[in-house]
Short mmCIF file of C-alpha atoms and ligand atoms in Angstrom, two decimals:
data_model
loop_
_atom_site.label_atom_id
_atom_site.label_comp_id
_atom_site.label_asym_id
_atom_site.label_seq_id
_atom_site.Cartn_x
_atom_site.Cartn_y
_atom_site.Cartn_z
CA MET A 1 -6.30 -19.45 5.46
CA LYS A 2 -8.40 -16.65 6.12
CA LEU A 3 -7.40 -12.78 5.13
CA TYR A 4 -8.80 -10.15 7.90
CA GLN A 5 -9.07 -7.20 6.52
CA GLY A 6 -10.89 -3.77 5.46
CA ILE A 7 -10.71 0.21 4.86
CA GLY A 8 -7.45 1.35 4.13
CA PRO A 9 -4.44 1.30 1.81
CA ASN A 10 -2.75 -1.59 3.65
CA SER A 11 -6.00 -3.80 3.12
CA TYR A 12 -6.41 -2.78 -0.55
CA ARG A 13 -2.73 -3.60 -0.90
CA VAL A 14 -3.00 -6.95 -0.18
CA ARG A 15 -6.31 -7.54 -2.22
CA ILE A 16 -5.16 -5.81 -5.33
CA PHE A 17 -2.23 -8.36 -5.47
CA MET A 18 -4.30 -11.27 -4.68
CA ALA A 19 -6.35 -9.98 -7.69
CA GLU A 20 -3.71 -9.90 -10.20
CA LYS A 21 -2.53 -13.29 -9.38
CA GLY A 22 -6.27 -14.46 -9.16
CA ILE A 23 -6.32 -15.81 -5.67
CA THR A 24 -9.36 -15.90 -3.72
CA LEU A 25 -9.89 -16.25 0.10
CA PRO A 26 -12.05 -16.35 2.78
CA MET A 27 -12.35 -12.50 4.24
CA VAL A 28 -12.83 -11.04 7.51
CA ASP A 29 -14.01 -7.60 7.80
CA ILE A 30 -12.67 -5.91 10.25
CA ASP A 31 -14.61 -2.87 11.22
CA PHE A 32 -12.16 0.41 12.75
CA PHE A 33 -15.77 2.03 13.65
CA LYS A 34 -17.07 -0.72 15.40
CA GLY A 35 -13.02 -1.09 17.28
CA GLU A 36 -12.82 -4.71 16.05
CA HIS A 37 -9.15 -4.28 15.19
CA ARG A 38 -8.24 -3.29 18.92
CA ALA A 39 -10.94 -6.43 20.67
CA PRO A 40 -9.08 -8.74 22.46
CA ASP A 41 -9.58 -11.94 20.09
CA PHE A 42 -8.06 -9.62 17.29
CA LEU A 43 -5.02 -8.61 19.42
CA LYS A 44 -4.08 -11.75 19.83
CA LEU A 45 -3.56 -12.01 15.82
CA ASN A 46 -2.16 -9.09 15.58
CA SER A 47 -1.11 -7.10 18.94
CA LEU A 48 -0.33 -3.91 16.98
CA GLY A 49 -4.14 -3.91 16.20
CA GLN A 50 -3.83 -3.61 12.97
CA ILE A 51 -5.01 -4.97 9.23
CA PRO A 52 -4.21 -6.74 7.51
CA VAL A 53 -3.27 -9.90 8.99
CA LEU A 54 -3.05 -13.61 7.03
CA ALA A 55 -3.90 -16.40 8.98
CA LEU A 56 -2.71 -19.86 7.76
CA ASP A 57 -4.74 -23.00 8.04
CA ASP A 58 -1.95 -24.13 10.38
CA GLY A 59 -2.43 -21.51 12.93
CA THR A 60 0.73 -19.49 11.68
CA ILE A 61 0.23 -15.52 11.71
CA ILE A 62 1.21 -13.35 9.20
CA THR A 63 1.03 -9.56 9.72
CA GLU A 64 2.38 -6.72 7.58
CA SER A 65 1.18 -6.41 3.72
CA VAL A 66 3.99 -7.14 2.07
CA ALA A 67 4.81 -10.06 4.22
CA ILE A 68 1.71 -11.60 3.03
CA CYS A 69 2.18 -10.46 -0.15
CA ARG A 70 5.40 -12.33 -0.14
CA TYR A 71 3.61 -15.51 1.02
CA LEU A 72 1.20 -15.15 -1.73
CA GLU A 73 4.07 -14.85 -4.36
CA GLU A 74 5.86 -18.12 -2.95
CA THR A 75 2.56 -20.11 -3.00
CA HIS A 76 1.29 -18.52 -6.14
CA PRO A 77 4.39 -17.82 -8.43
CA GLU A 78 2.39 -16.48 -11.50
CA PRO A 79 2.69 -13.55 -12.24
CA PRO A 80 5.56 -12.52 -10.54
CA LEU A 81 5.07 -9.52 -8.54
CA PHE A 82 8.56 -9.32 -6.53
CA GLY A 83 10.85 -9.92 -9.92
CA THR A 84 12.28 -13.15 -11.53
CA ASP A 85 16.11 -12.97 -11.07
CA ALA A 86 18.33 -10.96 -9.01
CA VAL A 87 18.48 -7.60 -10.67
CA SER A 88 14.83 -7.33 -11.17
CA ARG A 89 13.83 -8.93 -7.48
CA ALA A 90 16.17 -5.85 -6.43
CA LYS A 91 14.87 -3.30 -8.20
CA VAL A 92 11.08 -4.56 -7.23
CA GLU A 93 12.40 -4.26 -3.39
CA MET A 94 14.28 -1.44 -3.93
CA TRP A 95 11.16 0.77 -5.68
CA ASN A 96 8.80 -0.88 -3.16
CA ARG A 97 10.51 0.33 -0.52
CA ARG A 98 11.04 3.74 -2.14
CA ALA A 99 7.18 4.10 -2.60
CA GLU A 100 6.69 3.17 1.23
CA LEU A 101 9.41 5.38 2.45
CA VAL A 102 9.08 8.36 0.25
CA ILE A 103 5.33 8.86 -0.53
CA PHE A 104 3.47 6.42 1.56
CA THR A 105 5.12 7.93 4.96
CA THR A 106 4.39 11.61 3.57
CA ILE A 107 0.69 11.11 2.69
CA GLY A 108 -0.01 9.12 5.57
CA ASN A 109 1.40 11.53 8.10
CA VAL A 110 -0.89 13.98 7.12
CA ALA A 111 -3.97 10.91 8.04
CA LEU A 112 -1.83 9.90 11.31
CA HIS A 113 -1.72 13.85 12.34
CA THR A 114 -4.74 14.96 11.34
CA GLU A 115 -7.68 12.42 12.07
CA ASP A 116 -9.52 12.00 15.30
CA PHE A 117 -9.53 8.22 14.31
CA PHE A 118 -5.60 8.12 15.14
CA LYS A 119 -5.65 10.56 18.19
CA ASP A 120 -5.39 7.70 20.68
CA ARG A 121 -2.78 5.77 19.08
CA LEU A 122 -0.12 8.26 18.78
CA ALA A 123 0.06 12.33 19.72
CA GLN A 124 -1.02 14.70 16.87
CA PHE A 125 1.05 17.47 15.23
CA PRO A 126 -1.42 19.07 12.87
CA ALA A 127 1.29 21.42 11.91
CA PHE A 128 3.52 18.36 11.18
CA ALA A 129 0.70 17.33 9.06
CA GLU A 130 0.62 20.64 7.19
CA THR A 131 4.01 20.36 6.20
CA GLU A 132 3.65 16.67 5.03
CA ARG A 133 0.64 18.18 3.10
CA LYS A 134 2.81 20.55 1.00
CA ALA A 135 5.79 18.30 0.84
CA ALA A 136 3.25 15.55 -0.82
CA PRO A 137 3.63 16.80 -4.41
CA THR A 138 7.69 17.53 -4.49
CA LYS A 139 7.57 13.37 -3.80
CA TRP A 140 5.76 12.91 -7.21
CA ALA A 141 7.59 15.41 -8.94
CA TRP A 142 10.72 13.22 -7.87
CA LEU A 143 8.74 10.01 -8.69
CA ASP A 144 8.18 11.95 -12.14
CA ARG A 145 11.16 12.46 -12.89
CA GLU A 146 12.35 9.20 -12.50
CA LEU A 147 9.73 7.83 -14.67
CA ALA A 148 10.96 10.26 -17.31
CA ASP A 149 13.14 7.69 -18.91
CA GLY A 150 9.82 6.10 -20.21
CA ARG A 151 9.43 3.27 -18.44
CA PRO A 152 6.01 1.85 -17.87
CA PHE A 153 6.19 0.89 -14.39
CA LEU A 154 8.15 1.47 -11.20
CA ALA A 155 10.92 -1.14 -11.38
CA GLY A 156 11.23 -1.18 -15.18
CA GLU A 157 9.07 -2.89 -17.75
CA HIS A 158 6.69 -5.12 -15.61
CA PHE A 159 4.05 -4.33 -13.40
CA SER A 160 5.27 -5.27 -9.60
CA ILE A 161 4.05 -4.88 -5.53
CA ALA A 162 5.86 -1.31 -6.05
CA ASP A 163 3.38 -0.34 -8.22
CA ILE A 164 0.88 -1.49 -6.07
CA THR A 165 2.21 0.73 -3.10
CA ALA A 166 2.66 3.54 -4.96
CA GLY A 167 -0.63 3.59 -6.71
CA VAL A 168 -2.97 3.29 -3.13
CA CYS A 169 -0.58 6.21 -2.37
CA GLY A 170 -2.24 8.19 -5.08
CA TRP A 171 -5.36 6.91 -3.93
CA LEU A 172 -5.22 7.82 -0.35
CA GLY A 173 -3.65 11.38 -1.26
CA GLU A 174 -6.95 11.84 -3.54
CA ALA A 175 -8.61 11.04 -0.08
CA PHE A 176 -6.67 13.54 1.72
CA GLY A 177 -7.15 16.45 -0.89
CA MET A 178 -3.58 15.33 -2.11
CA GLU A 179 -4.10 14.42 -5.93
CA ILE A 180 -1.33 14.28 -8.19
CA PRO A 181 -0.33 17.77 -9.83
CA ASP A 182 -1.67 17.63 -13.06
CA SER A 183 1.69 18.82 -14.37
CA LEU A 184 3.59 15.79 -13.46
CA GLU A 185 2.45 13.74 -16.64
CA ASN A 186 4.80 11.22 -16.76
CA VAL A 187 3.88 10.14 -13.05
CA LYS A 188 0.06 10.63 -14.47
CA ARG A 189 0.35 8.09 -17.32
CA TRP A 190 1.97 5.75 -15.00
CA ASN A 191 -1.33 5.88 -12.59
CA GLU A 192 -3.65 5.50 -15.40
CA ARG A 193 -1.77 2.39 -16.45
CA VAL A 194 -2.13 1.01 -13.00
CA ARG A 195 -5.61 2.21 -12.51
CA SER A 196 -6.87 0.58 -15.48
CA ARG A 197 -5.69 -3.11 -14.54
CA PRO A 198 -8.87 -5.00 -13.51
CA SER A 199 -7.23 -5.32 -10.07
CA TRP A 200 -7.50 -2.34 -9.04
CA ASN A 201 -11.23 -2.74 -8.06
CA ALA A 202 -10.16 -5.21 -5.44
N1 GSH B 301 2.97 -1.73 8.07
C1 GSH B 301 1.56 -2.41 8.33
C2 GSH B 301 0.48 -1.53 8.48
C3 GSH B 301 -0.93 -1.65 8.73
C4 GSH B 301 -1.50 -0.81 8.77
O1 GSH B 301 -1.36 0.25 9.74
N2 GSH B 301 -2.99 -0.81 8.78
C5 GSH B 301 -4.15 -0.11 8.93
C6 GSH B 301 -5.06 0.36 8.08
S1 GSH B 301 -4.70 0.20 6.43
C7 GSH B 301 -4.72 -0.27 10.28
O2 GSH B 301 -4.83 -1.23 10.81
N3 GSH B 301 -4.93 1.10 11.03
C8 GSH B 301 -5.52 0.70 12.20
C9 GSH B 301 -4.77 1.54 13.59
O3 GSH B 301 -3.32 1.88 13.25
O4 GSH B 301 -5.28 1.76 14.52
C10 GSH B 301 1.40 -3.39 6.65
O5 GSH B 301 2.03 -2.74 5.77
O6 GSH B 301 0.57 -4.08 6.94
#
């Protein structure tokens, strides 16, 4: 089994997930700056030209960070990061989706619509990027109100993939000048909790 990965929040999500579970895998570094994600051999693995990609020993290819994490959850169940029963699994799914759709998308749009790197991938609208940049603090403010009930992690009492997804959004936001506002104490506390885990350095 091999993980094709490199720079970026999605590879980072999978590496944090693996570190939480103590999984080590052979890794193949894909260098965007050398265009390795567009090389014909890589496009055979992922026709979208994106990382991460998990290649199983039998030739099965799994793309999409969350799908890769789900596979690793099945093969390495401890500690559980996708919930343990009907309610907790639904909550983790709910919060992972919310983190992706509400926060990741907003911050990601700033990168997609401003970085030269993406100019061949989509039509860029810098004005849209600016509206998303202004929206980012409002998305964190929404999360802050949600966390005001004092729960330690997004889906409740236990750390989960939802915290990994939202955690990398904080990291990505910083890289693009969109820090979590200091006034959002609940989110700040949660963010510190996530970053103080050994897996954060993965
Ligand atoms: N939905 C995919 C997104 C993968 C993705 O966008 N990966 C980025 C790096 S974080 C990438 O490979 N970008 C290169 C490109 O889009 O050209 C996932 O969750 O894995």
